[in-house]
CSV table of C-alpha atoms in Angstrom, one decimal:
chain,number,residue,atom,x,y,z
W,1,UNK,CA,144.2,89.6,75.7
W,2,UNK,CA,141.1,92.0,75.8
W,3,UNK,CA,139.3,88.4,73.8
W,4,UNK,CA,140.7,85.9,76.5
W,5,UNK,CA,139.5,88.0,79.6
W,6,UNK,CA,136.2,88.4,78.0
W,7,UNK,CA,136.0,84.8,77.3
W,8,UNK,CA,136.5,84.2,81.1
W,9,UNK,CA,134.0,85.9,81.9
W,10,UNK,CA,131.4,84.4,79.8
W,11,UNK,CA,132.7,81.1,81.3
W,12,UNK,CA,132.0,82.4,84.9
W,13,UNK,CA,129.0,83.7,84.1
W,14,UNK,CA,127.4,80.8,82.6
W,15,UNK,CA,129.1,78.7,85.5
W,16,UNK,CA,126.8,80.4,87.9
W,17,UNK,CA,123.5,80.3,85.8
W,18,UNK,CA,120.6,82.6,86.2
W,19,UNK,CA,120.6,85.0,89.0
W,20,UNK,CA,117.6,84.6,90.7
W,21,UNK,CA,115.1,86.4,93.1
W,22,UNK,CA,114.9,85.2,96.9
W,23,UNK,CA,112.3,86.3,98.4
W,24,UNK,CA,109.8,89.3,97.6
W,25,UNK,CA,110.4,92.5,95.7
W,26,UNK,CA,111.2,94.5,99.2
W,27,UNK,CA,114.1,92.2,100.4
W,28,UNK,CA,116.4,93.1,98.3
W,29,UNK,CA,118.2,89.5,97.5
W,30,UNK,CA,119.1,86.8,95.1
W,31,UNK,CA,120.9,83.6,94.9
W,32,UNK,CA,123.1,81.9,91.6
W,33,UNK,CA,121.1,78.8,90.4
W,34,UNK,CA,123.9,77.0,90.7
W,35,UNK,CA,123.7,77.1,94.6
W,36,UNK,CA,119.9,77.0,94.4
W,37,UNK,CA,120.1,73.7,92.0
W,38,UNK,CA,122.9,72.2,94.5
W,39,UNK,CA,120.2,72.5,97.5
W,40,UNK,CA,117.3,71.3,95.9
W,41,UNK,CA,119.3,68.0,94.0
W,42,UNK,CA,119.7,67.3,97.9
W,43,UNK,CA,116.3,68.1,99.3
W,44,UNK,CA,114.7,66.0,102.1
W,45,UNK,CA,112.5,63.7,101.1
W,46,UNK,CA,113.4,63.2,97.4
W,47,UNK,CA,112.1,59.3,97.8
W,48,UNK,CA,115.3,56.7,97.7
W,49,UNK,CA,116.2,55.8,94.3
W,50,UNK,CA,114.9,58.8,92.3
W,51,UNK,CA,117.7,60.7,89.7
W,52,UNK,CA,117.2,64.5,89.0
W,53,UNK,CA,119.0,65.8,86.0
W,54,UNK,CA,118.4,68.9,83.8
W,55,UNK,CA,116.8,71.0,87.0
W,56,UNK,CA,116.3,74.2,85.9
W,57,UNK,CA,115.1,77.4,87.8
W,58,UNK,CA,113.3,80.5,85.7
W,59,UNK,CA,110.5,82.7,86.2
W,60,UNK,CA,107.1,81.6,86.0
W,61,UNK,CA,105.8,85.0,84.2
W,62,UNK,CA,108.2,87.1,83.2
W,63,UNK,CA,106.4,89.6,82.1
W,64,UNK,CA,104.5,89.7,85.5
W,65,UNK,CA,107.4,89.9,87.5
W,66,UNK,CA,107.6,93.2,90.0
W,67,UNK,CA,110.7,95.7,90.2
W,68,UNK,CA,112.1,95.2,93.3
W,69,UNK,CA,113.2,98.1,95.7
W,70,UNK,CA,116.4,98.1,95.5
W,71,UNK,CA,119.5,98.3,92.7
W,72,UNK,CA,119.6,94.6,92.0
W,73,UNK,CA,123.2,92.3,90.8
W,74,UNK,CA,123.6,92.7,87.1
W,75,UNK,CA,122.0,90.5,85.3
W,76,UNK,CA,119.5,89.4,88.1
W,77,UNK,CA,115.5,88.8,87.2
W,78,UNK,CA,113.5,90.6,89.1
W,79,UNK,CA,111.7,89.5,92.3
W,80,UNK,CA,109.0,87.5,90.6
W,81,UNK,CA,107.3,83.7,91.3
W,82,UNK,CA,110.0,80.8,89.8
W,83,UNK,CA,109.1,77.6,87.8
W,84,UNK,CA,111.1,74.5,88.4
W,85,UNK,CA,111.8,72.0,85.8
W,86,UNK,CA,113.5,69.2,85.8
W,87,UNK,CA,113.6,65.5,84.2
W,88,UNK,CA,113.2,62.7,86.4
W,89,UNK,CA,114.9,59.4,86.4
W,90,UNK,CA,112.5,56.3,88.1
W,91,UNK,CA,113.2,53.4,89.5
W,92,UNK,CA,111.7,50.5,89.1
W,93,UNK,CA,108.4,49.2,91.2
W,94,UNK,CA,106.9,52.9,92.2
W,95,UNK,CA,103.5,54.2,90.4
W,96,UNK,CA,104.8,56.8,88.4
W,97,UNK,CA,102.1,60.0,89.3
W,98,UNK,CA,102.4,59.1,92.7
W,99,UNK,CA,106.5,59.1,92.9
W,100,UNK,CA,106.6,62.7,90.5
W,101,UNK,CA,104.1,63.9,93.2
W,102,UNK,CA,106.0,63.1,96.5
W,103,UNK,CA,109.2,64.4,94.2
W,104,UNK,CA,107.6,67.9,93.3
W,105,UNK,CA,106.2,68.3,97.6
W,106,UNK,CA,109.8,67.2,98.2
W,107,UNK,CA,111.3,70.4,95.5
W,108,UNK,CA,108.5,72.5,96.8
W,109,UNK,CA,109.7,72.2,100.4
W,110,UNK,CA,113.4,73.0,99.7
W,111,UNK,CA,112.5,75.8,97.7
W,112,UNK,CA,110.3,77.6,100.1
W,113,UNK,CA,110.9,76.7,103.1
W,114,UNK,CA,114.5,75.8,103.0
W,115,UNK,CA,115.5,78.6,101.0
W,116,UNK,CA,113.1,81.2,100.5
W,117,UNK,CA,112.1,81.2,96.8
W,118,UNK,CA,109.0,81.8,95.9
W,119,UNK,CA,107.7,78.9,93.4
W,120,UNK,CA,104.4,78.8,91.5
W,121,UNK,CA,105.4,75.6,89.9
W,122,UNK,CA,107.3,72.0,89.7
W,123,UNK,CA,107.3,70.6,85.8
W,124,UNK,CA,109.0,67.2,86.0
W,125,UNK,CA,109.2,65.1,83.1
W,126,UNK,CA,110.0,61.3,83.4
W,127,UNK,CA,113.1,60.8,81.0
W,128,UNK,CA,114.1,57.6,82.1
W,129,UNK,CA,112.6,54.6,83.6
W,130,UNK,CA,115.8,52.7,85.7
W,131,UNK,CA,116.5,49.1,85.7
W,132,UNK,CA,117.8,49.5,89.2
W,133,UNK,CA,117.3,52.2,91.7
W,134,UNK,CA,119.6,55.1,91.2
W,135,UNK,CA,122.7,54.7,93.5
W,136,UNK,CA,123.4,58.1,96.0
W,137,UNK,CA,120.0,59.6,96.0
W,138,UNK,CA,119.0,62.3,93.4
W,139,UNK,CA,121.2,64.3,92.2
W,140,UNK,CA,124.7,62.8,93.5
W,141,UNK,CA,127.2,63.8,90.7
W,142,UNK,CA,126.1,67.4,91.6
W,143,UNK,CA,126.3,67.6,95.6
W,144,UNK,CA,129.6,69.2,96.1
W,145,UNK,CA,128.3,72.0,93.6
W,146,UNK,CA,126.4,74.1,96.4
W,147,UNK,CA,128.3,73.4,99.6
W,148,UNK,CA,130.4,76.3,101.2
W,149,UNK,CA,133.2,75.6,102.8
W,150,UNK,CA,134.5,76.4,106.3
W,151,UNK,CA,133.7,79.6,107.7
W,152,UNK,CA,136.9,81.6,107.7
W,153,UNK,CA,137.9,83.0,111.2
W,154,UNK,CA,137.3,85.9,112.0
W,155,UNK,CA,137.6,88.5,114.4
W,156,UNK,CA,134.3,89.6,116.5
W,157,UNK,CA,132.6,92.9,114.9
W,158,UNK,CA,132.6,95.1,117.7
W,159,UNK,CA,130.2,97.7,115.7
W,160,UNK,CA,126.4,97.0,116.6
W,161,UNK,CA,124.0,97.3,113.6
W,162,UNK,CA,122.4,100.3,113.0
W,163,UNK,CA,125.0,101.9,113.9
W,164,UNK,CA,126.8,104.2,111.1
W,165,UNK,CA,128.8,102.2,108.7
W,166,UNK,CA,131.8,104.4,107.8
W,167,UNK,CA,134.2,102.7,105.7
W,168,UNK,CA,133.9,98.5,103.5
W,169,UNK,CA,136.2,97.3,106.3
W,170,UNK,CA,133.7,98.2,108.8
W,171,UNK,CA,130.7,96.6,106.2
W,172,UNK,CA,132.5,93.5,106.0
W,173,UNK,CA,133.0,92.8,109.7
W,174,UNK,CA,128.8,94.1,110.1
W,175,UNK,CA,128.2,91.0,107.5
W,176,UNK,CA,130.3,88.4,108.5
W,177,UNK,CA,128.8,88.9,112.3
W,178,UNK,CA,126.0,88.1,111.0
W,179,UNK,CA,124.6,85.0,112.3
W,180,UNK,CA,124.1,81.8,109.0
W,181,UNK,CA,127.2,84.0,106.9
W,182,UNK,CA,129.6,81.2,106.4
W,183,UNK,CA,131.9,83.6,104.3
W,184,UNK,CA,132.0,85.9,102.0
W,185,UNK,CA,132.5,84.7,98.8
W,186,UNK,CA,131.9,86.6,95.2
W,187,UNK,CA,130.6,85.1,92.1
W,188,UNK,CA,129.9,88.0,90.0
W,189,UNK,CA,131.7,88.1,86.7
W,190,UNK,CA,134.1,90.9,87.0
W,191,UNK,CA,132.7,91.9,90.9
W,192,UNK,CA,135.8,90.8,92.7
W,193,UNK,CA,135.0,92.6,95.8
W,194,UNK,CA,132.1,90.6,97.9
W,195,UNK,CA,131.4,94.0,99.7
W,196,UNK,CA,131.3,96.4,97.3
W,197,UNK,CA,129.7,100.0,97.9
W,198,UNK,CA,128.5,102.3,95.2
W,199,UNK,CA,127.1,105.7,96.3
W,200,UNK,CA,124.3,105.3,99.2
W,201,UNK,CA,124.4,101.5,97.5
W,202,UNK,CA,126.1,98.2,99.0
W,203,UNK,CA,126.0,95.0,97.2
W,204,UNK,CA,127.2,92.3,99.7
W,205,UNK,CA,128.1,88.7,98.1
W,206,UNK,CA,128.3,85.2,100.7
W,207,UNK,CA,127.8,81.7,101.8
W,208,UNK,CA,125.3,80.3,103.7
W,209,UNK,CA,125.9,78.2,107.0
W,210,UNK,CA,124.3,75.3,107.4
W,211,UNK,CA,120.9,75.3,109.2
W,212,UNK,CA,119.7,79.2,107.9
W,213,UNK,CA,117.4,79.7,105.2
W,214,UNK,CA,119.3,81.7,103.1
W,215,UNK,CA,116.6,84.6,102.4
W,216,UNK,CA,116.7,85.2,106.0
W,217,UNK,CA,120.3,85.8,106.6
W,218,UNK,CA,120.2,88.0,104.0
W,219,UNK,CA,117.6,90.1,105.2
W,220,UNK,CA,119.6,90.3,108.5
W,221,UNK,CA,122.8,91.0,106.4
W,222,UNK,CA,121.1,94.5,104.9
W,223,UNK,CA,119.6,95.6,108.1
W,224,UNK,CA,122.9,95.5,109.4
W,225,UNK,CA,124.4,97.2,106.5
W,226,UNK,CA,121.9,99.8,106.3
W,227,UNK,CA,121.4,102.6,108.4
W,228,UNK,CA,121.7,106.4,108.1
W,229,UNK,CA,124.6,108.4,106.8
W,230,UNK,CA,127.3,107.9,106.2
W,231,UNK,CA,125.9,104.0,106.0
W,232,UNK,CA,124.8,102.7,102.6
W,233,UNK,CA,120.9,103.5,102.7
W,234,UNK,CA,120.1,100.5,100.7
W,235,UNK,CA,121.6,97.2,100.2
W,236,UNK,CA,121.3,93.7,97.9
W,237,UNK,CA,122.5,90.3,98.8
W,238,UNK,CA,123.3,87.3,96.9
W,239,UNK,CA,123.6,84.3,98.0
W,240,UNK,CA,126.4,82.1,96.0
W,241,UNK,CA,126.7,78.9,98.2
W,242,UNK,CA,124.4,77.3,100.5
W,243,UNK,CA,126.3,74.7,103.2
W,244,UNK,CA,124.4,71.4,103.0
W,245,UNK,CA,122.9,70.4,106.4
């Protein structure tokens, strides 16, 4: 038994990929590659025909990277500048440099501004020329893999942040009224709970709503976990789906 729930959790783990940094050392939050792979296979203005596979997130210079501030998921890299690779499928007719340019502006833009990361750079590699362009846009096998579903409904939070947080009831409601929280919803192998407080520590797990950059709802998500006692003083998000839209 001990083998089989072990094995599960490898499974999970691996499911979710690398967890990694959003945003600087000081804000505290992270998102799975998986949901960070599912937004940029969809990013705006991937030109018509292209196919992404292989896209892979990782840090630039690991041994670089800063500590961030606060106690981060397990497994999570720290808060440094990501590297982007991916192998690129082309269809037929475009100039080859010029389409892997407007594809890496295209990655670049969904990275940074449409999620927060922080990228230093885009490696493509053309893998495959196509005799005909590539049917659903790039990435289409794989654009159900980052998409939260419905927000769950809830009842308003009548606590105002920075108020004192007393008790994870009272942290849940604080998140979901956060404005962009879809859900909560935990990804963590063996962290069931997607509120769960340790000490003076909270680690908060959700979805993203469609039109928020994910780096910013988080940072609104631990200013209105945080506060004095007997609030958590310090906080980490991680960011497991992002809604498409």
């Amino acid at each position: 038994m001990a083998a089989n729930g072990l094995a599960h959790t490898v499974r999970q783990q691996l499911g979710i990929g690398r967890i990694l940094p959003l945003g600087g050392p000081a804000d505290g939050a992270w998102i799975t590659e998986r949901a960070a792979r599912a937004a940029l296979l969809r990013a705006p203005g991937t030109p018509p025909g292209v196919r992404l596979d292989a896209l892979r997130l990782s840090l630039a210079t690991p041994g670089e990277a800063p500590a961030p501030t606060v106690p981060a998921p397990p497994s999570a890299l720290p808060p440094g500048r990501l590297r982007i690779t991916a192998d690129l499928a082309a269809p037929p007719g475009r100039p080859l440099p010029a389409l892997a340019a407007h594809v890496r502006t295209a990655l670049l833009a969904a990275a940074e501004d449409g999620l927060g990361l922080r990228v230093s750079a885009v490696d493509l590699r053309i893998g495959e020329l196509l005799d005909a362009p590539a049917e659903g846009g790039p990435g289409d096998g794989d654009r159900t893999a980052g998409r939260a579903a419905a927000p769950a409904a809830t009842a308003p939070a009548t606590a105002e942040p920075g108020d004192a947080a007393t008790d994870p009831a009272d942290l849940v409601a604080r998140v979901l009224a956060v404005p962009g929280v879809a859900r909560l919803a935990p990804a963590l192998a063996g962290r069931s709970r997607p509120v769960a407080r340790t000490g003076d520590h909270v680690l908060v797990q959700l979805a993203t709503a469609a039109g928020h950059r994910p780096v910013d709802v988080a940072r609104a998500v631990r200013r209105a976990v945080t506060g004095p006692p007997p609030a958590p003083q310090s906080a980490a998000v991680l960011v497991t789906a992002v809604a498409d839209g």
